[in-house]
Coordinates of C-alpha atoms in Angstrom, one line a residue:
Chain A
X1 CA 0.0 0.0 0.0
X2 CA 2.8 2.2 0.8
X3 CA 4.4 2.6 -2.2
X4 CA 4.3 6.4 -2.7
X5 CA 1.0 6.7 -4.6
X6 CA -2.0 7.9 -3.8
X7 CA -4.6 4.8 -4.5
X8 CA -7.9 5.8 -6.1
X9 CA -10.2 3.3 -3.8
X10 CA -9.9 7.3 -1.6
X11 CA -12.5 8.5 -4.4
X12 CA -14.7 5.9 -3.1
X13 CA -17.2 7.4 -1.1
X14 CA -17.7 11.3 -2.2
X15 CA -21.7 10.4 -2.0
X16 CA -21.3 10.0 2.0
X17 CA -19.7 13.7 1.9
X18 CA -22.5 16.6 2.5
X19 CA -22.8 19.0 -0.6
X20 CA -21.7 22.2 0.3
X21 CA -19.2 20.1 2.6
X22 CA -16.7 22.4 4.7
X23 CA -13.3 22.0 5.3
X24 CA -13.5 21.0 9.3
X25 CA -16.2 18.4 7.6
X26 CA -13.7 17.2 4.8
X27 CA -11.0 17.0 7.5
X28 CA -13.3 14.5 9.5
X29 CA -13.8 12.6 5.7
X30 CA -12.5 9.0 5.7
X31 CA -11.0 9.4 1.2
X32 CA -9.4 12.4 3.1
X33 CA -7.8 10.5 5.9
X34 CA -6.9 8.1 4.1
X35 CA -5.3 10.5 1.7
X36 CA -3.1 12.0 4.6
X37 CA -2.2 9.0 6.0
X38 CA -1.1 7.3 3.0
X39 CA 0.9 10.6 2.5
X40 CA 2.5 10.8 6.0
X41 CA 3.6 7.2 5.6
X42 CA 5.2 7.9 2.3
X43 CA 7.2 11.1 3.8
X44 CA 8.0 9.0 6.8
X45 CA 9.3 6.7 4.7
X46 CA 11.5 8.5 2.7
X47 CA 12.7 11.2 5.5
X48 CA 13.9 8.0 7.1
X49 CA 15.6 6.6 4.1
X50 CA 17.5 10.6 3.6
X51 CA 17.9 11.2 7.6
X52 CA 15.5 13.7 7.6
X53 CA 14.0 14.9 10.7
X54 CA 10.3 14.5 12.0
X55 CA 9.6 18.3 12.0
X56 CA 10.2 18.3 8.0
X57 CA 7.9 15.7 7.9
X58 CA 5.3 17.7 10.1
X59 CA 6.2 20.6 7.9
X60 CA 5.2 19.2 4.7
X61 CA 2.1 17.5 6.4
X62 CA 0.8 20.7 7.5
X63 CA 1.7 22.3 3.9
X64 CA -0.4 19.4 2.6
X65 CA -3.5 20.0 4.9
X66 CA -3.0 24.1 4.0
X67 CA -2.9 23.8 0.5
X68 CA -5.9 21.2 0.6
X69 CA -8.5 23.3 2.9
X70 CA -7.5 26.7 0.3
X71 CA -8.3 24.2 -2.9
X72 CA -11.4 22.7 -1.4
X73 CA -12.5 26.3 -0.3
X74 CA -12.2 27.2 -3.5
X75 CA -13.6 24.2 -4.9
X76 CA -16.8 25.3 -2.8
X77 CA -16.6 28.6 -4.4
X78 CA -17.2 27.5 -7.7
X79 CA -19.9 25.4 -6.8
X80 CA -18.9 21.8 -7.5
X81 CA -20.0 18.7 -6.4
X82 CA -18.8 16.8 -4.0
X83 CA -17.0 14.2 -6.4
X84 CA -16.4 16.6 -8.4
X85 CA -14.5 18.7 -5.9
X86 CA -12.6 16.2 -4.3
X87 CA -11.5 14.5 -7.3
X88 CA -10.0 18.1 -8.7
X89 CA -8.5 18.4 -5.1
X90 CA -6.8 15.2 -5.6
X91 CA -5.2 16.5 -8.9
X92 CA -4.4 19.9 -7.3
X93 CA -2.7 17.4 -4.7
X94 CA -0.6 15.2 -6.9
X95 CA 1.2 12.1 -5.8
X96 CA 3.0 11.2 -2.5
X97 CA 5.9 10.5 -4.6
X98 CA 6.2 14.1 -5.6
X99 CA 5.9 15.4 -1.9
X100 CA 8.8 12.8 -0.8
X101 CA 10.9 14.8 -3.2
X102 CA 11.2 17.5 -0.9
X103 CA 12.6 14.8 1.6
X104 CA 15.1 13.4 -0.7
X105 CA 17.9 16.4 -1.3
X106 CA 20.5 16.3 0.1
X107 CA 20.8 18.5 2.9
X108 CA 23.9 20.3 2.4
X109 CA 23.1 23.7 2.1
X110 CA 24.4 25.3 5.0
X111 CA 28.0 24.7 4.2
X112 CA 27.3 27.7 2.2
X113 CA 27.7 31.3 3.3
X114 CA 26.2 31.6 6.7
X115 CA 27.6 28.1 9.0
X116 CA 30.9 26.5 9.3
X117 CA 31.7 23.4 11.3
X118 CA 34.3 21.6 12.8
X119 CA 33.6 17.8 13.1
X120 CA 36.9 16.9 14.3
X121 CA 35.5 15.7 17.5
X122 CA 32.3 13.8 16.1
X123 CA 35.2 12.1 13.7
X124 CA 36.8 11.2 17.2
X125 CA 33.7 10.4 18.3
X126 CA 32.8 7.8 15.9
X127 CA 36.8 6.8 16.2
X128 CA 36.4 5.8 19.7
X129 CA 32.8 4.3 19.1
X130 CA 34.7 2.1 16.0
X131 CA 37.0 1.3 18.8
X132 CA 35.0 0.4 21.1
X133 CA 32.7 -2.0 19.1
X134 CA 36.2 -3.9 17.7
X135 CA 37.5 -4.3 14.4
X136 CA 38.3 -8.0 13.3
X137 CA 41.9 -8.1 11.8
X138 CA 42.3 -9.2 8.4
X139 CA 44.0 -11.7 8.3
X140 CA 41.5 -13.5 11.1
X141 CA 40.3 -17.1 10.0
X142 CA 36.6 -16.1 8.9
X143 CA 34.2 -17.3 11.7
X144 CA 32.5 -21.0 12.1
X145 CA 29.1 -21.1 12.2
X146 CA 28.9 -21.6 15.7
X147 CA 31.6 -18.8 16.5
X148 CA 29.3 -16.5 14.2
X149 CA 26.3 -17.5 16.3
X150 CA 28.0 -16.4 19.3
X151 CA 29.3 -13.5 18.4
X152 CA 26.2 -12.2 17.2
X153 CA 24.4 -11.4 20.4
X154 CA 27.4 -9.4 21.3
X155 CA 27.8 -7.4 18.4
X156 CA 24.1 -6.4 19.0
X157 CA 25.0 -5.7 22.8
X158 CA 27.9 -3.7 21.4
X159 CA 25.8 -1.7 19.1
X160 CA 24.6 1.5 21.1
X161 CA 20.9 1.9 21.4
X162 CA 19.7 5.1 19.8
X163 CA 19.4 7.3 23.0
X164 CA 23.8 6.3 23.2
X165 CA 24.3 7.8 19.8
X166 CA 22.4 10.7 20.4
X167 CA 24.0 11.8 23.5
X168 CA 27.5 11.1 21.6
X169 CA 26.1 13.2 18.6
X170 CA 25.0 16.1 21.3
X171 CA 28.1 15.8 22.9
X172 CA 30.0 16.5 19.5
X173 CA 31.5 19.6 19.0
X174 CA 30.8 22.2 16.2
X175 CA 31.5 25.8 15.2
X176 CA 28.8 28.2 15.3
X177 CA 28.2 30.8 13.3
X178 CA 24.5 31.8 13.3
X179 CA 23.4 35.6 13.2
X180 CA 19.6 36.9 13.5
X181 CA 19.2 32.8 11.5
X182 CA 15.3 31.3 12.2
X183 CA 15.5 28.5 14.3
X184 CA 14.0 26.6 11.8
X185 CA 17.9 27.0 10.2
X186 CA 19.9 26.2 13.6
X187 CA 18.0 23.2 13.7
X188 CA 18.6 22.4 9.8
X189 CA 22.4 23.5 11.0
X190 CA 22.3 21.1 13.9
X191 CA 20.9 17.8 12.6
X192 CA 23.2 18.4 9.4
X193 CA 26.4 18.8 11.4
X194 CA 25.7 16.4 14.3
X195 CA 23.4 13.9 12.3
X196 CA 20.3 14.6 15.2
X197 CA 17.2 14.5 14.5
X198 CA 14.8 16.9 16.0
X199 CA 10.5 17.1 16.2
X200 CA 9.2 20.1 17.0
X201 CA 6.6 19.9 19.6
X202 CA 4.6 23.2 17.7
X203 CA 1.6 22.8 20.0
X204 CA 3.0 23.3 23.4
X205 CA 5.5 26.1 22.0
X206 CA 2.3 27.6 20.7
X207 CA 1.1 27.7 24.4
X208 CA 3.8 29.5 25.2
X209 CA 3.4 32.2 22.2
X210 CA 6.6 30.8 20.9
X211 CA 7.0 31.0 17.2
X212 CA 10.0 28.0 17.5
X213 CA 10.8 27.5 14.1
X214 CA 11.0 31.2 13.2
X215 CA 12.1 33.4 16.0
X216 CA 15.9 34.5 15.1
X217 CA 18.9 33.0 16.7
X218 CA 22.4 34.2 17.4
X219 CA 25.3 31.8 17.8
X220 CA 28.5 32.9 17.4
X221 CA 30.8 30.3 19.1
X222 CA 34.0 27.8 18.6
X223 CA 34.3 24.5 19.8
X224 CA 31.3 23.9 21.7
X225 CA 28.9 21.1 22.3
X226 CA 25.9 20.7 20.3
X227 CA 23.9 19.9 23.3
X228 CA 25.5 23.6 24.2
X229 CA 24.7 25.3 21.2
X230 CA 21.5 23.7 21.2
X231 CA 20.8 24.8 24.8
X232 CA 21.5 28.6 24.1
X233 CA 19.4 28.5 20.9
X234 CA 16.0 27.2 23.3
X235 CA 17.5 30.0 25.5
X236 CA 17.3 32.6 23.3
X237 CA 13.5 31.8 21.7
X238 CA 12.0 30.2 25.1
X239 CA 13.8 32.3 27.9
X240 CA 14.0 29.4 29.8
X241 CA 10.7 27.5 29.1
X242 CA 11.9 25.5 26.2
X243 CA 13.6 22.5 26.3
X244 CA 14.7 19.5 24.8
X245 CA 14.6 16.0 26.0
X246 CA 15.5 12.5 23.8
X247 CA 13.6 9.8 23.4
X248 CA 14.4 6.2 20.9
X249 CA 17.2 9.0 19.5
X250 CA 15.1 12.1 18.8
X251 CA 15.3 15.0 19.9
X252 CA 11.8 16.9 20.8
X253 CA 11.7 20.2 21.7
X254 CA 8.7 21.3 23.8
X255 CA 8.1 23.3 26.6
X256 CA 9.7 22.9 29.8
X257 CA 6.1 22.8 31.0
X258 CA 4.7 19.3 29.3
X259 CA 4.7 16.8 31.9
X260 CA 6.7 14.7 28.8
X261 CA 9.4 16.8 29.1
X262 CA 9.2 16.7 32.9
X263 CA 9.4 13.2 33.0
X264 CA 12.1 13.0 31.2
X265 CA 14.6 15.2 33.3
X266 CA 14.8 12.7 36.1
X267 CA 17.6 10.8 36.3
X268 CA 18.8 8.6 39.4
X269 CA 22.6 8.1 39.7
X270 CA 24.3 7.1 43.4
X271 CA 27.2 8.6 44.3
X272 CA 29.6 7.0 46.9
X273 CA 29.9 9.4 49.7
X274 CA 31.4 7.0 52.3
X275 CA 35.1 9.1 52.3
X276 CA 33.2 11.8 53.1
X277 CA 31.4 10.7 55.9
X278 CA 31.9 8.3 58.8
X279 CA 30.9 5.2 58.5
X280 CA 31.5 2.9 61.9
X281 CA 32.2 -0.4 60.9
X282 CA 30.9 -3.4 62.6
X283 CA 31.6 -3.7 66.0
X284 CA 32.2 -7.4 66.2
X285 CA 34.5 -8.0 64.0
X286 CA 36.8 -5.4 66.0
X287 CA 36.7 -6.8 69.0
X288 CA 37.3 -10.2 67.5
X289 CA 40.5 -8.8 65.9
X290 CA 41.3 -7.2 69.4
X291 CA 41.4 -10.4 71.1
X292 CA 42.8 -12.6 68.9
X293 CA 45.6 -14.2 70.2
X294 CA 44.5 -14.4 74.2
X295 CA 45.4 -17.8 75.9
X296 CA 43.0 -17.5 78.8
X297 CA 39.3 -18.8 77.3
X298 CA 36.9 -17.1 79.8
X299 CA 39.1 -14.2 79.9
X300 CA 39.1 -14.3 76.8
X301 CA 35.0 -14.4 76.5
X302 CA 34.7 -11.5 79.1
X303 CA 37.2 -9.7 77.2
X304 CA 35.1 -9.9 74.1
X305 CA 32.0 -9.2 75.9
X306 CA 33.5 -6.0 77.5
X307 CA 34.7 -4.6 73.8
X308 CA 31.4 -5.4 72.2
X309 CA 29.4 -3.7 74.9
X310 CA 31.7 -0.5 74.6
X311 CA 31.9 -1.1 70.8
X312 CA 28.1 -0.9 70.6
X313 CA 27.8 1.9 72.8
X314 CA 30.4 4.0 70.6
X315 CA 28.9 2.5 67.1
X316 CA 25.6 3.6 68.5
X317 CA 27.2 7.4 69.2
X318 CA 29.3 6.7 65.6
X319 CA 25.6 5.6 63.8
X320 CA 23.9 8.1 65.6
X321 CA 27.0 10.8 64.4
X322 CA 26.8 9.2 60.8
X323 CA 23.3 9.9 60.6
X324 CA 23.7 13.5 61.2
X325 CA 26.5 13.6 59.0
X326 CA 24.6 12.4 56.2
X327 CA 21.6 14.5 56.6
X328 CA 24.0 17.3 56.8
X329 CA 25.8 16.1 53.2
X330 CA 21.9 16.1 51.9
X331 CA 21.5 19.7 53.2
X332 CA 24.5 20.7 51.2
X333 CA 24.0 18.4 47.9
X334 CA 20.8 19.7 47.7
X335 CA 22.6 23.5 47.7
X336 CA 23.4 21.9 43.8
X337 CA 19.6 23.0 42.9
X338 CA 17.0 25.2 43.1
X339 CA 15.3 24.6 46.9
X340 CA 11.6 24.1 45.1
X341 CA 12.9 21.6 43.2
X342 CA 13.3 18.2 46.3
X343 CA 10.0 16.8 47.1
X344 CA 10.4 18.4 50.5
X345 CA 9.0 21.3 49.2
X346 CA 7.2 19.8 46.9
X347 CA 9.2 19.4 44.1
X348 CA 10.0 15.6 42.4
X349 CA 13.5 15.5 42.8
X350 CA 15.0 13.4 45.9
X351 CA 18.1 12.2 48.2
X352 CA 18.1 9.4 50.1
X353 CA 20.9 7.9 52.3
X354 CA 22.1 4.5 52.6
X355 CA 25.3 3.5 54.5
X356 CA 27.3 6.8 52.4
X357 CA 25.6 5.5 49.3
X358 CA 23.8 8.5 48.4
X359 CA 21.0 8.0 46.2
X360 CA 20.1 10.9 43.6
X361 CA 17.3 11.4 41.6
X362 CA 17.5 14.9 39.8
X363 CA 17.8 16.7 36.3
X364 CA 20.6 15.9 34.3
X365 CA 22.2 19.8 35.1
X366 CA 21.9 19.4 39.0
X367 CA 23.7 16.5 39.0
X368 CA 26.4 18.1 37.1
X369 CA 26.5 20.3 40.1
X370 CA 26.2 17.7 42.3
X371 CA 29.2 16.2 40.9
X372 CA 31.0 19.5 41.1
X373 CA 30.1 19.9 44.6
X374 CA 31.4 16.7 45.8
X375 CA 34.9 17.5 44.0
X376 CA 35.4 20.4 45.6
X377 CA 34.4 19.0 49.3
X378 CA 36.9 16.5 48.4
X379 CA 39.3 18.4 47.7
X380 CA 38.7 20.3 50.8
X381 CA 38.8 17.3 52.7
X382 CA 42.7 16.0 51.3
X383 CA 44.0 20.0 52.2
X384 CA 42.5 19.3 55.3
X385 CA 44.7 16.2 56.2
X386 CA 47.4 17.5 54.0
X387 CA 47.5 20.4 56.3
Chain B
X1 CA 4.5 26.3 -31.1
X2 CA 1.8 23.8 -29.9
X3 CA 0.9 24.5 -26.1
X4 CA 2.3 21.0 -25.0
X5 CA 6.2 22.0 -26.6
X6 CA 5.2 25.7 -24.6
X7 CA 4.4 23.6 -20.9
X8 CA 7.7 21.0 -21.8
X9 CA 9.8 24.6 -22.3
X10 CA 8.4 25.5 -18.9
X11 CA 8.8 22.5 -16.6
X12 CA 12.4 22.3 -17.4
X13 CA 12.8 25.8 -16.0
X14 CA 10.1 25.3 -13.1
X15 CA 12.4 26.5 -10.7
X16 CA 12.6 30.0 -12.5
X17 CA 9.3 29.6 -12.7
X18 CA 8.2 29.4 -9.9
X19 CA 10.4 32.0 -8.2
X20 CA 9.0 34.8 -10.9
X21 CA 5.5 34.0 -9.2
X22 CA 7.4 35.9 -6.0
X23 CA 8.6 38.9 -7.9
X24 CA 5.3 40.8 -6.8
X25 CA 5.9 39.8 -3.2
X26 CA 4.7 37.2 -0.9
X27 CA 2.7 34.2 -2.1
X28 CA 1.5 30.8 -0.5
X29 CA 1.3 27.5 -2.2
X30 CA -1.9 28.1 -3.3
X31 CA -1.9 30.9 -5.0
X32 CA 1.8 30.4 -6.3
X33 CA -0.1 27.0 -7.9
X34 CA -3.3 29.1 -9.3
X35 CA -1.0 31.6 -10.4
X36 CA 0.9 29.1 -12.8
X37 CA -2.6 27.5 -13.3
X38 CA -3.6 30.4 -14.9
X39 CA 0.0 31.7 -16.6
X40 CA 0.7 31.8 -20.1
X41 CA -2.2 30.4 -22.7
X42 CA -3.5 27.5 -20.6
X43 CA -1.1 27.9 -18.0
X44 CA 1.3 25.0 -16.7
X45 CA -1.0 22.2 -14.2
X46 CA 1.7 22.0 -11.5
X47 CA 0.8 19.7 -8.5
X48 CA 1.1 20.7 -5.1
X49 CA 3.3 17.3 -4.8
X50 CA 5.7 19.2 -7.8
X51 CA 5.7 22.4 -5.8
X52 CA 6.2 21.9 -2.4
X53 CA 9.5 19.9 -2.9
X54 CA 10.8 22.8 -5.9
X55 CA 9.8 25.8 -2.9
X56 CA 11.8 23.6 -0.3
X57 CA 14.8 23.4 -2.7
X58 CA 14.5 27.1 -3.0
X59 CA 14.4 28.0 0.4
X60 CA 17.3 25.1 1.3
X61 CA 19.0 27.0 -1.4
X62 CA 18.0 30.9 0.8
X63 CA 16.5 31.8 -2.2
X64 CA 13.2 32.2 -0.5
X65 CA 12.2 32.0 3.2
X66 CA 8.8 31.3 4.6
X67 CA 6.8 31.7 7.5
X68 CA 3.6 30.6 8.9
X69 CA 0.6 32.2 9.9
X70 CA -1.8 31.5 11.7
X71 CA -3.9 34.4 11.8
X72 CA -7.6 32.7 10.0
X73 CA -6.3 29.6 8.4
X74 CA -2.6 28.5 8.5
X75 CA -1.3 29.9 5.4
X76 CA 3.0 29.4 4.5
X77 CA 3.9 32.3 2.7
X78 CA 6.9 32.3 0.5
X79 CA 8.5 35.4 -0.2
X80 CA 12.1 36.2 -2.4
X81 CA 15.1 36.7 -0.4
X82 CA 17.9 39.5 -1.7
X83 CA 19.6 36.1 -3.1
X84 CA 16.4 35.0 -4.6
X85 CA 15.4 38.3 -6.5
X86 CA 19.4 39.0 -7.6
X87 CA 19.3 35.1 -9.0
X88 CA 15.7 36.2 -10.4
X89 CA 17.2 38.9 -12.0
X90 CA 20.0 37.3 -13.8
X91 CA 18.0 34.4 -14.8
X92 CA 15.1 36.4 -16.7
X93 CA 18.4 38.3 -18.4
X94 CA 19.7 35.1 -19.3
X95 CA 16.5 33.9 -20.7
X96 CA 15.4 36.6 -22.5
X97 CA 19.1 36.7 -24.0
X98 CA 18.8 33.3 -25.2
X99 CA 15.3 33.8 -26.6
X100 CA 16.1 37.1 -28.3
X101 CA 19.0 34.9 -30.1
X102 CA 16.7 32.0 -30.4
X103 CA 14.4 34.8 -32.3
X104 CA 17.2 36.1 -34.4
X105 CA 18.3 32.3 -35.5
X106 CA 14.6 31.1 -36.2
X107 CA 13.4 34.8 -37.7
X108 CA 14.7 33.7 -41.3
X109 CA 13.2 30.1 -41.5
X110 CA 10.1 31.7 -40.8
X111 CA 10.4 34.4 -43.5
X112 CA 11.2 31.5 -46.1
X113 CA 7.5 29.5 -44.9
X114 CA 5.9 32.9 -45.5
X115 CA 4.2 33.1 -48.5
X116 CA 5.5 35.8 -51.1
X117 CA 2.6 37.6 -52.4
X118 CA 3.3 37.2 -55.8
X119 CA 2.8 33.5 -55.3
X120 CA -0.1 34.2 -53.3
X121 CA -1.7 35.7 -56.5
X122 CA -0.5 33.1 -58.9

């Protein structure tokens, strides 16, 4: 069915449209929908096959539905029939294969006047990701069946899942050089240089009264991220209430608002605060180590006894101390983010405490900080003793 | 000339074509199709599937830029960039340059096929 032309079973039907019909009534029309979906398919298709990105497939979808509701509108002007209309709408139209055109280009138009890049790093990049999946030598003795059935689960365990690739391709780093550019271009810019693909999320930016695609950038940097770049580019049409997140390898820009989005920003890593704090280790093997080596039996029992019993008594102060300590270390990670943002004041984002292991669950940027944080008390910590 | 020589002439230069439809300013798909619909003699039928992919070449190529709007119903208009109207510009030259030698090379075979009126009265 998908094979980029629009089948005529669509004109089936035109009877079962009102005369007069409007456009909200056409859009609800089942030779319509099945026009659009036969059309999306075919540009899905084919922006996959030429690495386009979802939002030129949205683009081109919403040309389609413009150009259609102007030619049926007109159709109604000039009085014609319902077949009649829809079948000169269909010519207007044209094929799917034509549309797909417009997906099949090669995308290589900003290495003209207004962008330059530097791919050194994504070349390094891809270098290291070679690396790291392996490279059989040459002159290897071409795999038995049963070593080729073995192997094969590994090289799809060594194959990074899409989310990987993208956060290698946003970590990649490019030379900017936008100036008063639409978005619309940065993003073009973007998914050419760093091979990302991006969707749009128009609907919540239009919430926000945020023309995404055409509000005008500037960029003028060297060497930085793409997750950078793309970072400074939300900042500069959203203020703050756009973002991005990545889901199966896309990139969707939406507002910092959808609960999507949201979701998304959560991430739990544990970090291993136990130098930091400390930990009392168990009393008993202490004391066992403190009276290895007595002759005496019962002396050697009450001995034991004695240093367990003090043992506990300090490990309860120790635990007790610990405890503090780590609630303290909580009070001060949590210093890494805005105060709203931990659930106890209502926010989503949380620390919890577990023998030094300090379990995190915050947005990718606090824990950045958090990471930051820890270094320096660290640091702190070894002038301390060096001192 | 018949009509169908005139429409093969002009699909080979659609994407001339179609940027001359933005010389008088902003246009959306629409009326940039009804436009050619209605052009020279019967006009050139271009789908919306032919012109969607030749505007997004243009404006990949900045020779025109677009922009929503939402305002009654959503409506892309596509309008010339300084690129598109200097490449506008040096196109039509080139074409009229070729056609006015075209004219000069064809004007004497035509001549001949006229007939002489001294024939005529014989």
């Amino acid at each position: 069915m998908n094979d980029g032309k629009i089948h005529p079973e669509v004109k089936s039907g035109a009877d079962s449209l009102p005369a007069n019909a409007s456009w909200p009534e056409l859009e609800e029309w089942l030779p319509w929908r099945s026009w659009r979906d036969e059309l999306e398919k075919a540009l899905r298709k084919a922006a996959a096959n030429a690495g386009a990105s979802p939002w030129e497939v949205e683009e081109l979808l919403q040309e389609a539905e413009a150009h259609a509701c102007e030619a049926w509108e007109h159709a109604r002007k000039r009085r014609l029939g319902p077949a009649e209309a829809w079948e000169t709408l269909r010519i207007d139209l044209g094929n799917a294969a034509g549309w797909s055109r417009a997906l099949a280009r090669p995308n290589e138009w900003w290495k003209g006047k207004v962008m330059r890049r530097t791919m050194l790093a994504t070349a390094a990049a891809a270098l290291c990701f070679l690396g790291a999946l392996g490279v059989t030598p040459t002159d290897a003795p071409p795999p038995t069946l049963r070593t080729a059935q073995a192997d094969e689960p590994a090289a799809k365990k060594a194959e990074p899942a899409a989310e990987e690739q993208t956060a290698l391709r946003l970590n990649s780093l490019v030379d900017v050089d936008l100036q008063d550019a639409p978005m619309a271009d940065a993003l073009q810019f973007l998914r050419d240089v760093g091979q990302l693909q991006f969707f749009v999320n128009r609907q919540q930016l239009a919430g926000l009264g945020v023309e995404a695609l055409e509000a005008p950038v500037t960029l003028q940097l060297k060497r930085i991220k793409a997750s950078t770049a793309l970072d400074l580019a939300l900042q500069q049409i959203g203020g703050g209430e756009v973002g991005y997140y990545v889901q199966d390898g896309i990139v969707f820009i939406t507002a910092t608002q959808d609960p999507r989005f949201q979701e998304r920003q959560l991430e739990v890593r544990v970090y291993n605060c136990r130098d930091l704090l400390r930990i009392p280790v168990l009393p008993k093997k202490r004391a066992a180590e403190e009276v290895a080596g007595g002759a005496d039996a019962r002396a050697l029992a009450d001995k034991a006894l004695k240093i367990v019993e003090q043992r506990l008594a300090d490990e309860s102060t120790g635990l007790l101390a610990a405890h503090e300590e780590s609630a303290e270390l909580i009070r001060v990670l949590q210093s890494a983010g805005p105060s709203q943002d931990w659930e106890e004041q209502g926010g989503t984002a949380s620390i919890k405490a577990f023998n030094g292991l300090m379990t995190v669950r915050t947005k990718p940027e606090i824990h950045r900080n958090i990471e930051s944080l820890l270094k320096m008390l660290r640091e702190s910590v070894k002038d301390e003793l060096l001192n | 000339m018949g009509k169908s020589e005139t429409k093969e002439w002009l699909r080979g230069s659609l994407d001339l074509v179609v940027l001359s439809t933005l010389a008088d300013g902003p246009q959306y798909g629409y009326l940039i199709q009804k436009k050619l619909k209605e052009g020279v003699d019967e006009g050139v039928k271009v789908s919306a599937g032919t012109l969607y992919p030749i505007l997004h070449k243009l404006e990949a190529d900045q020779l025109i830029r677009s922009r929503w709007d939402e305002e009654a119903r959503p409506r892309k208009w596509y309008e010339l960039t300084a690129l598109g109207r200097t490449r506008l510009t040096e196109q039509a030259r080139s074409w009229t340059q070729s056609a006015d030698f075209i004219r000069r090379l064809l004007a004497p075979v035509l001549d001949a096929a006229a007939p002489r009126p001294r024939e005529a009265q014989s």
